[in-house]
PDB file of C-alpha atoms in Angstrom:
ATOM      1  CA  MET A   1      -0.002   0.000  -0.002  1.00  0.00           C
ATOM      2  CA  PHE A   2       1.058   3.543  -0.549  1.00  0.00           C
ATOM      3  CA  LYS A   3       0.184   6.715   1.309  1.00  0.00           C
ATOM      4  CA  ARG A   4      -2.064   9.276  -0.265  1.00  0.00           C
ATOM      5  CA  GLN A   5      -2.074  12.917   0.536  1.00  0.00           C
ATOM      6  CA  VAL A   6      -5.721  13.535   1.254  1.00  0.00           C
ATOM      7  CA  GLN A   7      -6.765  17.160   0.812  1.00  0.00           C
ATOM      8  CA  THR A   8     -10.116  18.818   0.992  1.00  0.00           C
ATOM      9  CA  LEU A   9     -11.607  20.465  -2.055  1.00  0.00           C
ATOM     10  CA  ASP A  10     -11.222  23.850  -0.366  1.00  0.00           C
ATOM     11  CA  GLU A  11      -7.471  23.343   0.053  1.00  0.00           C
ATOM     12  CA  ILE A  12      -7.097  22.299  -3.575  1.00  0.00           C
ATOM     13  CA  LEU A  13      -9.038  25.318  -4.852  1.00  0.00           C
ATOM     14  CA  GLN A  14      -7.102  27.757  -2.660  1.00  0.00           C
ATOM     15  CA  LYS A  15      -3.816  26.311  -3.895  1.00  0.00           C
ATOM     16  CA  ALA A  16      -4.915  26.525  -7.547  1.00  0.00           C
ATOM     17  CA  LEU A  17      -6.067  30.147  -7.128  1.00  0.00           C
ATOM     18  CA  ARG A  18      -2.834  31.122  -5.379  1.00  0.00           C
ATOM     19  CA  GLU A  19      -0.644  29.472  -8.013  1.00  0.00           C
ATOM     20  CA  GLY A  20      -2.654  31.032 -10.829  1.00  0.00           C
ATOM     21  CA  GLY A  21      -2.448  34.513  -9.316  1.00  0.00           C
ATOM     22  CA  LEU A  22      -6.212  34.774  -8.990  1.00  0.00           C
ATOM     23  CA  GLU A  23      -6.560  34.848  -5.216  1.00  0.00           C
ATOM     24  CA  THR A  24      -6.074  38.612  -4.793  1.00  0.00           C
ATOM     25  CA  PRO A  25      -8.405  39.685  -7.630  1.00  0.00           C
ATOM     26  CA  LEU A  26     -11.083  37.357  -6.291  1.00  0.00           C
ATOM     27  CA  ARG A  27     -10.804  38.849  -2.806  1.00  0.00           C
ATOM     28  CA  GLN A  28     -10.914  42.367  -4.244  1.00  0.00           C
ATOM     29  CA  ARG A  29     -14.095  41.523  -6.171  1.00  0.00           C
ATOM     30  CA  ARG A  30     -15.671  40.072  -3.032  1.00  0.00           C
ATOM     31  CA  LEU A  31     -14.789  43.229  -1.091  1.00  0.00           C
ATOM     32  CA  ILE A  32     -16.360  45.488  -3.714  1.00  0.00           C
ATOM     33  CA  ASP A  33     -19.481  43.304  -3.701  1.00  0.00           C
ATOM     34  CA  ALA A  34     -19.583  43.456   0.126  1.00  0.00           C
ATOM     35  CA  TRP A  35     -19.812  47.282   0.062  1.00  0.00           C
ATOM     36  CA  SER A  36     -23.621  47.280  -0.147  1.00  0.00           C
ATOM     37  CA  GLU A  37     -23.911  44.829   2.757  1.00  0.00           C
ATOM     38  CA  VAL A  38     -21.507  46.766   4.994  1.00  0.00           C
ATOM     39  CA  VAL A  39     -22.870  50.282   4.438  1.00  0.00           C
ATOM     40  CA  GLY A  40     -26.524  49.377   3.875  1.00  0.00           C
ATOM     41  CA  GLN A  41     -28.976  50.014   1.067  1.00  0.00           C
ATOM     42  CA  ASN A  42     -29.549  53.700   1.879  1.00  0.00           C
ATOM     43  CA  VAL A  43     -25.864  54.591   1.474  1.00  0.00           C
ATOM     44  CA  ASN A  44     -25.507  52.226  -1.468  1.00  0.00           C
ATOM     45  CA  ALA A  45     -28.205  54.192  -3.314  1.00  0.00           C
ATOM     46  CA  TYR A  46     -25.839  57.206  -3.392  1.00  0.00           C
ATOM     47  CA  THR A  47     -22.818  55.153  -4.416  1.00  0.00           C
ATOM     48  CA  GLY A  48     -21.316  55.440  -7.878  1.00  0.00           C
ATOM     49  CA  GLU A  49     -18.292  53.585  -9.153  1.00  0.00           C
ATOM     50  CA  LYS A  50     -16.016  51.569  -6.861  1.00  0.00           C
ATOM     51  CA  PHE A  51     -12.526  50.278  -7.583  1.00  0.00           C
ATOM     52  CA  ILE A  52      -9.371  49.203  -5.750  1.00  0.00           C
ATOM     53  CA  ARG A  53      -5.900  50.502  -6.560  1.00  0.00           C
ATOM     54  CA  ASN A  54      -2.799  49.927  -4.401  1.00  0.00           C
ATOM     55  CA  GLN A  55      -4.781  48.498  -1.466  1.00  0.00           C
ATOM     56  CA  THR A  56      -7.053  51.558  -1.430  1.00  0.00           C
ATOM     57  CA  LEU A  57     -10.770  51.384  -2.136  1.00  0.00           C
ATOM     58  CA  PHE A  58     -12.015  54.402  -4.094  1.00  0.00           C
ATOM     59  CA  VAL A  59     -15.750  55.062  -3.838  1.00  0.00           C
ATOM     60  CA  LYS A  60     -17.722  57.787  -5.597  1.00  0.00           C
ATOM     61  CA  ILE A  61     -20.518  59.191  -3.444  1.00  0.00           C
ATOM     62  CA  LYS A  62     -23.135  61.456  -5.043  1.00  0.00           C
ATOM     63  CA  ASN A  63     -24.298  63.211  -1.846  1.00  0.00           C
ATOM     64  CA  PRO A  64     -21.793  65.720  -0.348  1.00  0.00           C
ATOM     65  CA  ALA A  65     -23.062  65.382   3.241  1.00  0.00           C
ATOM     66  CA  LEU A  66     -22.888  61.606   3.080  1.00  0.00           C
ATOM     67  CA  ARG A  67     -19.433  61.848   1.499  1.00  0.00           C
ATOM     68  CA  GLN A  68     -18.200  63.830   4.502  1.00  0.00           C
ATOM     69  CA  ASP A  69     -19.735  61.393   6.990  1.00  0.00           C
ATOM     70  CA  LEU A  70     -18.148  58.398   5.271  1.00  0.00           C
ATOM     71  CA  SER A  71     -14.762  60.072   5.077  1.00  0.00           C
ATOM     72  CA  MET A  72     -14.814  60.428   8.871  1.00  0.00           C
ATOM     73  CA  MET A  73     -15.666  56.718   9.233  1.00  0.00           C
ATOM     74  CA  ARG A  74     -12.820  55.466   7.010  1.00  0.00           C
ATOM     75  CA  SER A  75     -11.056  53.331   9.603  1.00  0.00           C
ATOM     76  CA  GLN A  76     -14.309  51.628  10.615  1.00  0.00           C
ATOM     77  CA  LEU A  77     -15.158  50.959   6.984  1.00  0.00           C
ATOM     78  CA  VAL A  78     -11.747  49.376   6.379  1.00  0.00           C
ATOM     79  CA  LYS A  79     -12.176  47.060   9.359  1.00  0.00           C
ATOM     80  CA  ARG A  80     -15.720  46.054   8.417  1.00  0.00           C
ATOM     81  CA  LEU A  81     -14.951  45.474   4.744  1.00  0.00           C
ATOM     82  CA  ASN A  82     -11.857  43.381   5.491  1.00  0.00           C
ATOM     83  CA  ALA A  83     -13.850  41.393   8.051  1.00  0.00           C
ATOM     84  CA  ALA A  84     -16.614  40.785   5.495  1.00  0.00           C
ATOM     85  CA  VAL A  85     -14.079  39.259   3.098  1.00  0.00           C
ATOM     86  CA  GLY A  86     -12.173  37.449   5.832  1.00  0.00           C
ATOM     87  CA  ALA A  87      -8.752  38.704   4.747  1.00  0.00           C
ATOM     88  CA  PHE A  88      -6.655  41.864   4.636  1.00  0.00           C
ATOM     89  CA  VAL A  89      -7.444  43.359   1.232  1.00  0.00           C
ATOM     90  CA  ILE A  90      -7.497  47.140   1.677  1.00  0.00           C
ATOM     91  CA  SER A  91      -5.708  49.514   3.997  1.00  0.00           C
ATOM     92  CA  ASP A  92      -7.626  52.717   3.245  1.00  0.00           C
ATOM     93  CA  VAL A  93     -10.872  54.049   1.774  1.00  0.00           C
ATOM     94  CA  LYS A  94     -10.958  57.219  -0.307  1.00  0.00           C
ATOM     95  CA  VAL A  95     -14.389  58.762  -0.743  1.00  0.00           C
ATOM     96  CA  TYR A  96     -14.718  61.243  -3.591  1.00  0.00           C
TER      97      TYR A  96
END
């Protein structure tokens, strides 16, 4: 008999994503999708485009008062968004 290295499907998928260089883009996409869940539907209604560049999430907000409120809550947003994904993806949020 010979020994087999038994791995779960999750371990195999994580290894394939990591080797293919797709792990980080997948986490970034999940973080952008989690925006509406973290901030709620009312804030999401005023949200325009969202993108990540150099570990910074850029979010366009259409309401100036809401933009100011969110810019003061940047550190809380970073913590909540990273927690929603389950990994460290962003280090800052820029609201414009």
